[in-house]
Coordinates of N, CA and C and ligand atoms in Angstrom, one line a residue:
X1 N 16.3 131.8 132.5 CA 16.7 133.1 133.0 C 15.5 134.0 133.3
X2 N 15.8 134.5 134.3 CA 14.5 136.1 134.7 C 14.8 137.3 134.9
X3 N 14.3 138.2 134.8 CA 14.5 139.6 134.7 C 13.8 140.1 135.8
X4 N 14.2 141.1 136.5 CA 13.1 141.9 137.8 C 12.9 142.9 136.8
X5 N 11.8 143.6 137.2 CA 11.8 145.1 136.9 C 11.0 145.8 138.2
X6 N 11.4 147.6 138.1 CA 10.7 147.9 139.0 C 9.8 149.0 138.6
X7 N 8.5 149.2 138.8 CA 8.1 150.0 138.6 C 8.4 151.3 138.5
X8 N 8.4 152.5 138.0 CA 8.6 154.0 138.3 C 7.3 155.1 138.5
X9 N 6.6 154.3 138.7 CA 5.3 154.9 139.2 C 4.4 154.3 139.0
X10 N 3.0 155.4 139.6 CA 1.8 154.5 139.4 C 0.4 155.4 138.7
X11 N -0.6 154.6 138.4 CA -1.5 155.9 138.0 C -2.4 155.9 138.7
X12 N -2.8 157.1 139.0 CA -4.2 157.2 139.9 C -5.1 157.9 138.9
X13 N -6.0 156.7 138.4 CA -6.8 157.0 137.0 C -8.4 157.4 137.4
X14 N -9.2 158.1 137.0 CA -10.7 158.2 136.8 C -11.2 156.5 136.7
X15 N -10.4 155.6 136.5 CA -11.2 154.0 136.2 C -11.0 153.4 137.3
X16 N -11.8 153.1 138.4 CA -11.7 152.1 139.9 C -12.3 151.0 139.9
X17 N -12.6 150.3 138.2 CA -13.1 149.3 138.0 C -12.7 148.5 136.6
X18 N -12.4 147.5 136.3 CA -12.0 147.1 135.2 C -13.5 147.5 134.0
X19 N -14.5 147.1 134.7 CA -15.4 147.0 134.1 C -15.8 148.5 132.9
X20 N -15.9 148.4 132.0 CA -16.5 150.0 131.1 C -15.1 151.0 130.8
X21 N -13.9 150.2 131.5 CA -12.5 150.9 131.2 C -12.4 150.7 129.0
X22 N -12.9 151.6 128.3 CA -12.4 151.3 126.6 C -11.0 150.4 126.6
X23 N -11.4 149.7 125.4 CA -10.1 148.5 125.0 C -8.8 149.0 125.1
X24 N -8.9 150.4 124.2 CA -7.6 151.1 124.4 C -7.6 152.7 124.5
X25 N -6.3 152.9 124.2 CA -6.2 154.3 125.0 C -6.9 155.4 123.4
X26 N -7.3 156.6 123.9 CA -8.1 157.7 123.0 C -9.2 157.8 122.3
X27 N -9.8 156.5 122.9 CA -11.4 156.1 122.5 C -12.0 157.0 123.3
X28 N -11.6 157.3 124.5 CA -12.5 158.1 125.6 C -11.0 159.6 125.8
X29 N -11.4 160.5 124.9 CA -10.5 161.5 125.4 C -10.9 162.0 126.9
X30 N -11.5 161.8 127.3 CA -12.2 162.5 128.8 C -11.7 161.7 129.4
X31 N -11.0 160.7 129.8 CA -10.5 159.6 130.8 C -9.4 160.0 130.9
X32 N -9.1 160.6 132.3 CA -8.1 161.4 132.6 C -7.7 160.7 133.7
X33 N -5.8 160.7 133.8 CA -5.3 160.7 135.2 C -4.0 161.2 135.4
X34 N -2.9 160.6 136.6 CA -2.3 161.2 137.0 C -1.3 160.5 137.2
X35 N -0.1 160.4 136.6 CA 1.0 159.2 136.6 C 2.2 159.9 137.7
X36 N 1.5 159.1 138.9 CA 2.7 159.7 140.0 C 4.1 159.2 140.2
X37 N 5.2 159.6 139.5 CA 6.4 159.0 139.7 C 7.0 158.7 140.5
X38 N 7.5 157.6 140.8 CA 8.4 157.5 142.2 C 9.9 157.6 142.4
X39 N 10.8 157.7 143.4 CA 11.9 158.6 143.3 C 12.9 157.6 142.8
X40 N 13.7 157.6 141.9 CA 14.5 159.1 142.0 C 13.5 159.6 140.4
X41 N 12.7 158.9 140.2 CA 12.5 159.5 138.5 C 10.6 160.8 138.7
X42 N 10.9 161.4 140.0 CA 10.4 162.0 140.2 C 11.1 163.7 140.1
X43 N 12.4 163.1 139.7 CA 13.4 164.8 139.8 C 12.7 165.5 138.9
X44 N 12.8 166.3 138.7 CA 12.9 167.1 137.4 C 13.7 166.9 136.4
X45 N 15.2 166.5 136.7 CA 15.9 166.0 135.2 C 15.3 165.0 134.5
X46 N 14.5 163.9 135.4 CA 14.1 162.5 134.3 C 13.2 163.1 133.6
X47 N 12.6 164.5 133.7 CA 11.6 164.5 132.9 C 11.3 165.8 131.8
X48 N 13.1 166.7 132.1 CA 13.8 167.7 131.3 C 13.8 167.2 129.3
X49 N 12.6 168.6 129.2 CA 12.2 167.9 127.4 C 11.1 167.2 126.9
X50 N 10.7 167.0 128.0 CA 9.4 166.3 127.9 C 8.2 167.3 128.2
X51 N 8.7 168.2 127.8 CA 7.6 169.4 127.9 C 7.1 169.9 125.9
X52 N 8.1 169.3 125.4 CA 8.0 169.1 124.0 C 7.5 168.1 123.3
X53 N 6.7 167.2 124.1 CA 5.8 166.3 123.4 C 4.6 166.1 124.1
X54 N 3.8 165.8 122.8 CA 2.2 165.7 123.1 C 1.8 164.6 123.8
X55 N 2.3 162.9 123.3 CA 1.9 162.3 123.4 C 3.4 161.4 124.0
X56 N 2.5 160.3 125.3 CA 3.9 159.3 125.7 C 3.4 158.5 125.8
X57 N 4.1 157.4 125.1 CA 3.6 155.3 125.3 C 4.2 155.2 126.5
X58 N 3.5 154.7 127.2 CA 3.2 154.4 128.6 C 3.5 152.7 128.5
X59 N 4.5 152.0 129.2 CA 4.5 150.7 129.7 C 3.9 150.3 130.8
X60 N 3.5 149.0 130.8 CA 2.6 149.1 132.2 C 2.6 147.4 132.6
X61 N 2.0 147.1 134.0 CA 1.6 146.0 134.1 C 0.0 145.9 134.7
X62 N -0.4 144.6 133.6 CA -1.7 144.8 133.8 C -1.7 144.1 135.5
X63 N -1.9 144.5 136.3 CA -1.7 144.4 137.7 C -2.9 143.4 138.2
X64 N -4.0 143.9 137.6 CA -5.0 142.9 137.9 C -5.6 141.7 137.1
X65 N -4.5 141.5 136.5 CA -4.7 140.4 135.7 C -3.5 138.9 135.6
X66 N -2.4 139.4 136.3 CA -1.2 138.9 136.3 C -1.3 137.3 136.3
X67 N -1.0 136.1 135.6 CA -1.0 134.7 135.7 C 0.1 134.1 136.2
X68 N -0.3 132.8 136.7 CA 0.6 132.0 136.6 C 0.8 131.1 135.5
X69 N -0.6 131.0 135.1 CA 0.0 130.2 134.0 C -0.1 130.4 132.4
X70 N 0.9 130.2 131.5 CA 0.8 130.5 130.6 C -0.1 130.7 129.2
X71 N -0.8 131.1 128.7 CA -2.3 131.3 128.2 C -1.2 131.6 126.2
X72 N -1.7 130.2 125.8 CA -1.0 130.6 124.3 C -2.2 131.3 123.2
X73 N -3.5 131.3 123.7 CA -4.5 131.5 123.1 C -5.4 132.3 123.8
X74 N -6.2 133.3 123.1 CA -7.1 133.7 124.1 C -8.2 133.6 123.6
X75 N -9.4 134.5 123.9 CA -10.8 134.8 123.6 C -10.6 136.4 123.4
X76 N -10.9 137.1 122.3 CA -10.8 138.5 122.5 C -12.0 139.3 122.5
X77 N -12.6 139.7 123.6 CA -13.6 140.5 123.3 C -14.5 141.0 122.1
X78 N -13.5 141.7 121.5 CA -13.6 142.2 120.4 C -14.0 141.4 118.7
X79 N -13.4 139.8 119.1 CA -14.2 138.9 118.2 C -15.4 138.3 118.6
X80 N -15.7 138.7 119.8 CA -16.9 138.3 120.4 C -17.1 137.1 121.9
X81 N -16.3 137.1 122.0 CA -15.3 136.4 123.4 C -15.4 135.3 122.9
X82 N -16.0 134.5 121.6 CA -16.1 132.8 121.5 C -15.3 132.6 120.6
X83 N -14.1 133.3 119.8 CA -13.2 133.1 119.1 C -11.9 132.6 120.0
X84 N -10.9 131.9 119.5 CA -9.7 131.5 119.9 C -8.5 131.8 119.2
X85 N -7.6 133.1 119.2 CA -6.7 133.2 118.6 C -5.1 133.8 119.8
X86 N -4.1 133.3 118.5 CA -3.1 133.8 119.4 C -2.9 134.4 120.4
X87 N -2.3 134.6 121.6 CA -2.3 135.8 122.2 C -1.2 136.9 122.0
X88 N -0.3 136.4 121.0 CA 0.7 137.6 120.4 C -0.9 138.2 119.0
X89 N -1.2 137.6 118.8 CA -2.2 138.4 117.8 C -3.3 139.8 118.5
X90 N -3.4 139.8 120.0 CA -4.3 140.4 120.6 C -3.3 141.5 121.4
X91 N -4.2 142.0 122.1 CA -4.0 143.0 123.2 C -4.7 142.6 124.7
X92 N -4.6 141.4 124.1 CA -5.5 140.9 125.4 C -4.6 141.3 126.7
X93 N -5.4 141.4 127.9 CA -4.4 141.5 129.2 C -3.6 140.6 129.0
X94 N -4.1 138.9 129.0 CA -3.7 137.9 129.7 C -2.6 137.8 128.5
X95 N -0.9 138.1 129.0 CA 0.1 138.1 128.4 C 1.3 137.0 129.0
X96 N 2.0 137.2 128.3 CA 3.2 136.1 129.5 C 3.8 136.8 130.6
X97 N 4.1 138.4 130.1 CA 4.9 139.2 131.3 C 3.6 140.2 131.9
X98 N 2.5 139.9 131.3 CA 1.7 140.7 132.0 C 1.7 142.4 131.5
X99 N 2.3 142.6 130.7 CA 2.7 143.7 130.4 C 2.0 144.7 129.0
X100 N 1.6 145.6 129.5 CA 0.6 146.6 129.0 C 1.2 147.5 128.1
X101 N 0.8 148.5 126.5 CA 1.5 149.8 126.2 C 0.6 150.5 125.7
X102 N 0.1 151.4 126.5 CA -0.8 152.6 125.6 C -0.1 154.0 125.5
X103 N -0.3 154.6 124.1 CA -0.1 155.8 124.4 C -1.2 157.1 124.4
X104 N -0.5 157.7 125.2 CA -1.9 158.8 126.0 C -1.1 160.2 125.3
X105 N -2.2 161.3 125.8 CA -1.6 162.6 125.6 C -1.4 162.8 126.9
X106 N -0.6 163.9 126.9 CA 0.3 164.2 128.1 C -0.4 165.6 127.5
X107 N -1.0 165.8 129.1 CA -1.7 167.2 129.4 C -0.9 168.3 129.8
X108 N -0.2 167.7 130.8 CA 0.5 168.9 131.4 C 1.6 167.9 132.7
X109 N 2.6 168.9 133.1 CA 3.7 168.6 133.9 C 3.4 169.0 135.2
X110 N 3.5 168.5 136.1 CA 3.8 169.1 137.7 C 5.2 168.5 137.8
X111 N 5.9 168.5 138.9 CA 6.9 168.4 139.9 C 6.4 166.6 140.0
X112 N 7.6 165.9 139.7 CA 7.2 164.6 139.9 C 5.7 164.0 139.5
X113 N 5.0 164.5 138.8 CA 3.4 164.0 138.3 C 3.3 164.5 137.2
X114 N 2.8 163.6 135.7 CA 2.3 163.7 134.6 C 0.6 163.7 134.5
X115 N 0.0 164.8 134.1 CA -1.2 164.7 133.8 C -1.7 164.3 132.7
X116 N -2.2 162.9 132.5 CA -2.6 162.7 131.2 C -4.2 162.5 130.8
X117 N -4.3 162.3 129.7 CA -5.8 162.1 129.0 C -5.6 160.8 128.0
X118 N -7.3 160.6 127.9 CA -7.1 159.5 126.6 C -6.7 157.8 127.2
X119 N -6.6 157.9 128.8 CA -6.4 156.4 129.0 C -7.1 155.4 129.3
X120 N -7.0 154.3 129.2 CA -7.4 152.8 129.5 C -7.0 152.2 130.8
X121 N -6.5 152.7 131.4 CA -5.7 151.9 132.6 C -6.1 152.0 134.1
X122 N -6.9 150.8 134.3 CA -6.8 151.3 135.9 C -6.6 151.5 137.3
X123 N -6.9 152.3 137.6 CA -6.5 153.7 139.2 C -5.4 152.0 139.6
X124 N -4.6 152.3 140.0 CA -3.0 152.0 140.6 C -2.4 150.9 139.5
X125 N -2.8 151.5 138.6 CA -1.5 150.5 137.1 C -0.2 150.8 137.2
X126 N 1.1 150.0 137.8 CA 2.1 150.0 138.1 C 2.7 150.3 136.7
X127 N 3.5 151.5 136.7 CA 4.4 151.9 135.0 C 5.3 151.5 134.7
X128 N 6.0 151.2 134.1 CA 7.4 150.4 134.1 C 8.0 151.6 132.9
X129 N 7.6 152.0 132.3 CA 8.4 153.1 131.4 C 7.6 154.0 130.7
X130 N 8.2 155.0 130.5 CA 7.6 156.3 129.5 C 8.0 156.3 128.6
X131 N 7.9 156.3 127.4 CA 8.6 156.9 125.9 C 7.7 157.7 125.3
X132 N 8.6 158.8 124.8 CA 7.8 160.0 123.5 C 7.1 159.1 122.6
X133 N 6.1 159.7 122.4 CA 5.7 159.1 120.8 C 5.8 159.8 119.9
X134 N 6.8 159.2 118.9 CA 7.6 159.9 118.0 C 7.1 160.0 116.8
X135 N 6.2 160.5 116.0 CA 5.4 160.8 114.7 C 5.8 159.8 113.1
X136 N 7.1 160.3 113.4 CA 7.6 160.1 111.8 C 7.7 158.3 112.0
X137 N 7.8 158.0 113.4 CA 8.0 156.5 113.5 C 7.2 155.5 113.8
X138 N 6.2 156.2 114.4 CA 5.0 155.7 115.0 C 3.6 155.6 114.3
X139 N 4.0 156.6 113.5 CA 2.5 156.3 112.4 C 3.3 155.6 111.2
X140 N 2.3 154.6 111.2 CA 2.7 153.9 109.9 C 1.2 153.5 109.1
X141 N 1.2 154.8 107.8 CA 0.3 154.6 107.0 C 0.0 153.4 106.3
X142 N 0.6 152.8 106.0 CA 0.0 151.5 105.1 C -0.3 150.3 106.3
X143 N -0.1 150.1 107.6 CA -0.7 149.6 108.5 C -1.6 148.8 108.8
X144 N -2.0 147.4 108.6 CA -3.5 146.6 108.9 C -3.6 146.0 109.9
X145 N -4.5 145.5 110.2 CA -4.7 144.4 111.1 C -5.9 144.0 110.9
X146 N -6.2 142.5 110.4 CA -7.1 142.4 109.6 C -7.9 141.5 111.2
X147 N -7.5 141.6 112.4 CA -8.8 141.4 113.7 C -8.7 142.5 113.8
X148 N -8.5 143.8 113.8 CA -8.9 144.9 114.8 C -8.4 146.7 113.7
X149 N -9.2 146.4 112.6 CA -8.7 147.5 111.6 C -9.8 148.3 111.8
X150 N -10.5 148.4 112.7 CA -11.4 149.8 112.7 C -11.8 150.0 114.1
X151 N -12.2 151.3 114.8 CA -12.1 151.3 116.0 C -13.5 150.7 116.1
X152 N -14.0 150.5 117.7 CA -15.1 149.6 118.1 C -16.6 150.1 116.8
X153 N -17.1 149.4 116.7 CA -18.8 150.4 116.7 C -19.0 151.2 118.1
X154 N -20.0 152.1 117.6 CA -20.7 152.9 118.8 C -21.6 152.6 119.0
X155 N -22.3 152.2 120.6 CA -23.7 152.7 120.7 C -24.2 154.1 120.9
X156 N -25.7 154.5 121.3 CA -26.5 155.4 121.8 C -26.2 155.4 122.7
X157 N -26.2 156.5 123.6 CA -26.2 156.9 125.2 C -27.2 157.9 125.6
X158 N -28.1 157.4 126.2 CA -29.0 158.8 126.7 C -29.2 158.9 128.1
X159 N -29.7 159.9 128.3 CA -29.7 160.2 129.8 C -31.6 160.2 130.1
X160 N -31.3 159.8 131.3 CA -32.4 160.7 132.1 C -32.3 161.9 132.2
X161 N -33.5 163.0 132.9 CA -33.4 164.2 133.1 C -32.6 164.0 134.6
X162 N -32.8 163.0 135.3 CA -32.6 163.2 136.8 C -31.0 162.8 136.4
X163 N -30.4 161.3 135.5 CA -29.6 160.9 135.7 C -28.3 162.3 134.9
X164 N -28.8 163.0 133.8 CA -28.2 163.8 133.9 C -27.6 165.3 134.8
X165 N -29.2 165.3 135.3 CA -28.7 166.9 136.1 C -27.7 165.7 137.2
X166 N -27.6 164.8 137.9 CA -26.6 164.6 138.5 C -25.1 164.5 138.2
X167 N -25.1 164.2 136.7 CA -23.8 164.0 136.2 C -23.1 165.3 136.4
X168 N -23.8 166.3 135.9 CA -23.7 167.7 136.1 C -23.0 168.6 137.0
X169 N -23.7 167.8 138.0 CA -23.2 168.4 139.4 C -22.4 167.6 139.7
X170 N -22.1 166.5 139.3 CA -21.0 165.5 139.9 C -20.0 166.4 139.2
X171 N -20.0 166.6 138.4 CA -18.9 167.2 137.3 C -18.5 168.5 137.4
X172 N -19.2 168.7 138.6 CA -18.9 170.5 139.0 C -18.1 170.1 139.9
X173 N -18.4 169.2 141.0 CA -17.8 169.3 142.1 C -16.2 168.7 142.0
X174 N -16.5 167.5 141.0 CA -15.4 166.9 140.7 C -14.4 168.0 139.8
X175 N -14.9 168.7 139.2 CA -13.4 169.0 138.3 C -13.4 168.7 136.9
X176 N -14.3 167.5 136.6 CA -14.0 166.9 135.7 C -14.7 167.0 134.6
X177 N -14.3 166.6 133.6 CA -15.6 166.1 132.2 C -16.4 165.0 132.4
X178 N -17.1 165.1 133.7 CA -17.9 163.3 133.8 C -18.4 163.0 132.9
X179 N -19.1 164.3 132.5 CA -20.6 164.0 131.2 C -20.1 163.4 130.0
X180 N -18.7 164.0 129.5 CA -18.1 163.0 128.4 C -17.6 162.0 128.7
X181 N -16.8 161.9 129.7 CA -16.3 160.4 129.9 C -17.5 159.6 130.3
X182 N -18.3 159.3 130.8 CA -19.6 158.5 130.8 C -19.9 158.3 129.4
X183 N -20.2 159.2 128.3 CA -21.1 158.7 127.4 C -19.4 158.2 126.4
X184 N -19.0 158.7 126.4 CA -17.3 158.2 125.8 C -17.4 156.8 125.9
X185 N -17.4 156.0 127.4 CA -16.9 155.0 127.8 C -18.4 154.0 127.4
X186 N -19.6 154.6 127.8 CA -20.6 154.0 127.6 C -20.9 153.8 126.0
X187 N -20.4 154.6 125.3 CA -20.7 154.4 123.9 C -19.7 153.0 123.2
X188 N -18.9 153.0 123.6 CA -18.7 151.8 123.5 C -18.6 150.2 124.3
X189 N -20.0 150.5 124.4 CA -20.9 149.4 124.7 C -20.1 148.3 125.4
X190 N -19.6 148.6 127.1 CA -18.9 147.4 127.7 C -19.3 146.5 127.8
X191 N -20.9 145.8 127.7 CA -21.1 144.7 128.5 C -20.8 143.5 127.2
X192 N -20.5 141.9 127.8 CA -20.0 140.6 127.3 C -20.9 141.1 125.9
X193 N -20.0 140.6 124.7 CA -20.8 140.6 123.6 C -21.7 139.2 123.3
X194 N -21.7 138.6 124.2 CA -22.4 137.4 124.2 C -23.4 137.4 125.1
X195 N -23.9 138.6 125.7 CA -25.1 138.5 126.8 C -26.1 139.4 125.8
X196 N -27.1 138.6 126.1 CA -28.5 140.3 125.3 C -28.9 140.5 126.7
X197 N -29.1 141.8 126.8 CA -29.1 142.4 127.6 C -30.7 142.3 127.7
X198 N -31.4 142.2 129.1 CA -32.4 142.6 129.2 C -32.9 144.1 129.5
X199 N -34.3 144.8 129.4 CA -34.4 145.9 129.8 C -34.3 146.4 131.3
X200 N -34.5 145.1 132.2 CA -34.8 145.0 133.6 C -33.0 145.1 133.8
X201 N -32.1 144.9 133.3 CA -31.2 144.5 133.8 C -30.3 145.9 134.0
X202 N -29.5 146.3 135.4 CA -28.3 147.3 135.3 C -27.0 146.7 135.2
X203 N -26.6 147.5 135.2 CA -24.8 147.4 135.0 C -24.9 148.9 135.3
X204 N -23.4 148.2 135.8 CA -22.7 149.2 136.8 C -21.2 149.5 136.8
X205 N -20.9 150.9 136.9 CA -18.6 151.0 137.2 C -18.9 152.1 137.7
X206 N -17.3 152.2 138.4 CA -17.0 153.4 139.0 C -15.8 154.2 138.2
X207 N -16.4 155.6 138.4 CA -15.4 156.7 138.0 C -15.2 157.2 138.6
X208 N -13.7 158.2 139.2 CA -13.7 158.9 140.1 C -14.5 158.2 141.2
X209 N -15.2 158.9 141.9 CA -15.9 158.7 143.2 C -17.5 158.0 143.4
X210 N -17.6 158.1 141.8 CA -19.1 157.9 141.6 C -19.4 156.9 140.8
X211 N -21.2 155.8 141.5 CA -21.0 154.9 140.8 C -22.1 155.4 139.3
X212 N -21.9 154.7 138.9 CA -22.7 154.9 137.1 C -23.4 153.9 136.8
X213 N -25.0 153.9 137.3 CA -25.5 152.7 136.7 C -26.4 153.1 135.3
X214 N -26.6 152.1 134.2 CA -27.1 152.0 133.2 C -27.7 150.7 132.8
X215 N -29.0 151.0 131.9 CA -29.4 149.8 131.5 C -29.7 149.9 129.9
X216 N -30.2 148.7 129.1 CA -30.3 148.9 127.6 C -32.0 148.8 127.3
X217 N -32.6 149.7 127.2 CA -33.9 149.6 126.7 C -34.2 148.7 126.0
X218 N -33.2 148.8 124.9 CA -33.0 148.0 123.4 C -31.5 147.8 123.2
X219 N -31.3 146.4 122.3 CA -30.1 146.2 122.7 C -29.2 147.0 122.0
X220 N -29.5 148.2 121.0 CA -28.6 149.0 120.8 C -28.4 150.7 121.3
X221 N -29.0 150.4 122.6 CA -29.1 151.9 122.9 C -29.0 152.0 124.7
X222 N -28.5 153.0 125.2 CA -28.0 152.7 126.4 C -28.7 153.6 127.4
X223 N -29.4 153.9 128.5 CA -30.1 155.1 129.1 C -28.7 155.0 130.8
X224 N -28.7 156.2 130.6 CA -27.6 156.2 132.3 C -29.1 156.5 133.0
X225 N -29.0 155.4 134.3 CA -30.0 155.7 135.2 C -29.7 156.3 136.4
X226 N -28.0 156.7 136.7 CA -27.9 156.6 138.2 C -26.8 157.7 137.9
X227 N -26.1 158.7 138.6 CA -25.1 159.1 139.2 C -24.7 159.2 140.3
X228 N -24.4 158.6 141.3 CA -24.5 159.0 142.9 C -22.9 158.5 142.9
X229 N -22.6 159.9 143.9 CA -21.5 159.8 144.6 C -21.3 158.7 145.9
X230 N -20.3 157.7 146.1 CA -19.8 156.7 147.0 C -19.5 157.1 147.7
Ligands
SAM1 N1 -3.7 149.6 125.5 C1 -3.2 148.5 126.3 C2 -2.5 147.5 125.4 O1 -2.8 147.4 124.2 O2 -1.6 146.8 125.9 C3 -4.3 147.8 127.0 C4 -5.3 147.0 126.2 S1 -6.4 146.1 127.2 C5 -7.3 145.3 126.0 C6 -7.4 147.3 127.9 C7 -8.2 146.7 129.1 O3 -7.3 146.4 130.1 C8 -9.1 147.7 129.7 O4 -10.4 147.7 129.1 C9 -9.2 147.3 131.2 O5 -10.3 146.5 131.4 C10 -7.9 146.5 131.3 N2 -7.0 147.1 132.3 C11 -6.5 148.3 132.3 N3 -5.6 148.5 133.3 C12 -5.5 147.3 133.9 C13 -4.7 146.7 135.0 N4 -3.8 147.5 135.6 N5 -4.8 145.4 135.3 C14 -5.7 144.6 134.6 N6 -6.5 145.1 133.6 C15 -6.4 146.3 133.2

């Protein structure tokens, strides 16, 4: 038996790259976007009351990741990509329905568009549903998860003089908090945990409009070399 679903919107996120997007949502409160509804759940009734919560679990499809074939095991980043465990044990993309759930803060309401903060998801992640996130049900204090019971480590992030005064200005023109979402997303240290990074070597993503390159002096410390708008 199979199920359709159809999306109800889409996000147009600050992430235009998988690459340096955090594992999950509120690691980078500065990673902002815009969950554009599509009709009819763009009225204003579907979204009557929803001005009384902070925070909404977002369903999703990971869009760029979608399989044909079935994956019962994965590699999880986060154990260092050379481990092999379940894929109901993970958060990995690679799922059976492909299907995604973070929950974000909800910034603010427009007319058919949610502004949110705090996400993981990226620019055109197809939604499949909203739900409140409900406090008394959702936090559950005694809680473990003995792969993933503490959030990432951090690295260092430093700037150049040059690579900063650009962020700066990027961040004026844009609107945005670049300067935090950069060191946010770069602090937790995207590249393979199985490459040592050379000093000669960059890495690179896009946010918003601009690309962000960086390299690692030392492998625990990160310098942004680049801000330039695309
Ligand atoms: N919070 C979600 C969850 O637990 O289901 C996502 C966790 S998943 C480990 C987070 C990663 O998904 C991000 O680092 C990003 O690289 C990737 N991602 C985000 N949106 C995606 C999309 N639409 N398609 C494919 N990959 C996506």
């Amino acid at each position: 038996m199979s199920y359709s679903v159809t999306p109800i919107g889409v996000v147009r996120s600050c992430f235009k790259e998988k690459f340096a997007i955090p594992r999950q949502p509120q690691l980078a409160p500065a990673a902002r976007g815009v969950l554009e509804l599509h009709p009819p759940f763009d009225q204003a009734h579907a979204l009557e009351g929803l001005e009384q919560v902070s925070h909404v679990w977002l369903l999703f499809l990971f869009h760029q990741s979608l399989e044909t074939e079935p994956r019962l095991r994965v590699r999880p980043p986060r154990l260092g990509g050379n481990r092999m465990v379940g894929v109901f044990a993970t958060r990995s993309t690679h799922r059976p329905n492909g299907i995604g759930q973070s929950v974000v803060r909800l910034e603010r309401i427009e007319p058919g568009r949610l502004h949110l903060s705090g996400i993981d998801l990226l620019d055109g992640t197809p939604v499949l549903d909203i739900k409140p996130y409900v406090p008394y049900a959702d936090v559950i204090d005694d809680a473990r998860n003995g792969l993933a019971n503490n959030a990432p480590a951090l690295i260092a992030v430093n700037w150049t003089a040059t690579s900063l005064q650009q962020a700066c200005s990027e961040a004026l023109r844009l609107g945005e908090p670049l300067q935090a979402l950069i060191e946010q997303c770069l602090a937790q240290d995207p590249r393979p945990a199985y490459q040592t990074p050379s000093p000669e070597r960059r890495y690179g993503t896009r946010l918003w409009d601009v690309e962000v390159r960086w390299h690692y002096p030392d492998p625990s410390s990160i310098t942004v070399v680049d801000v330039v708008r695309v």
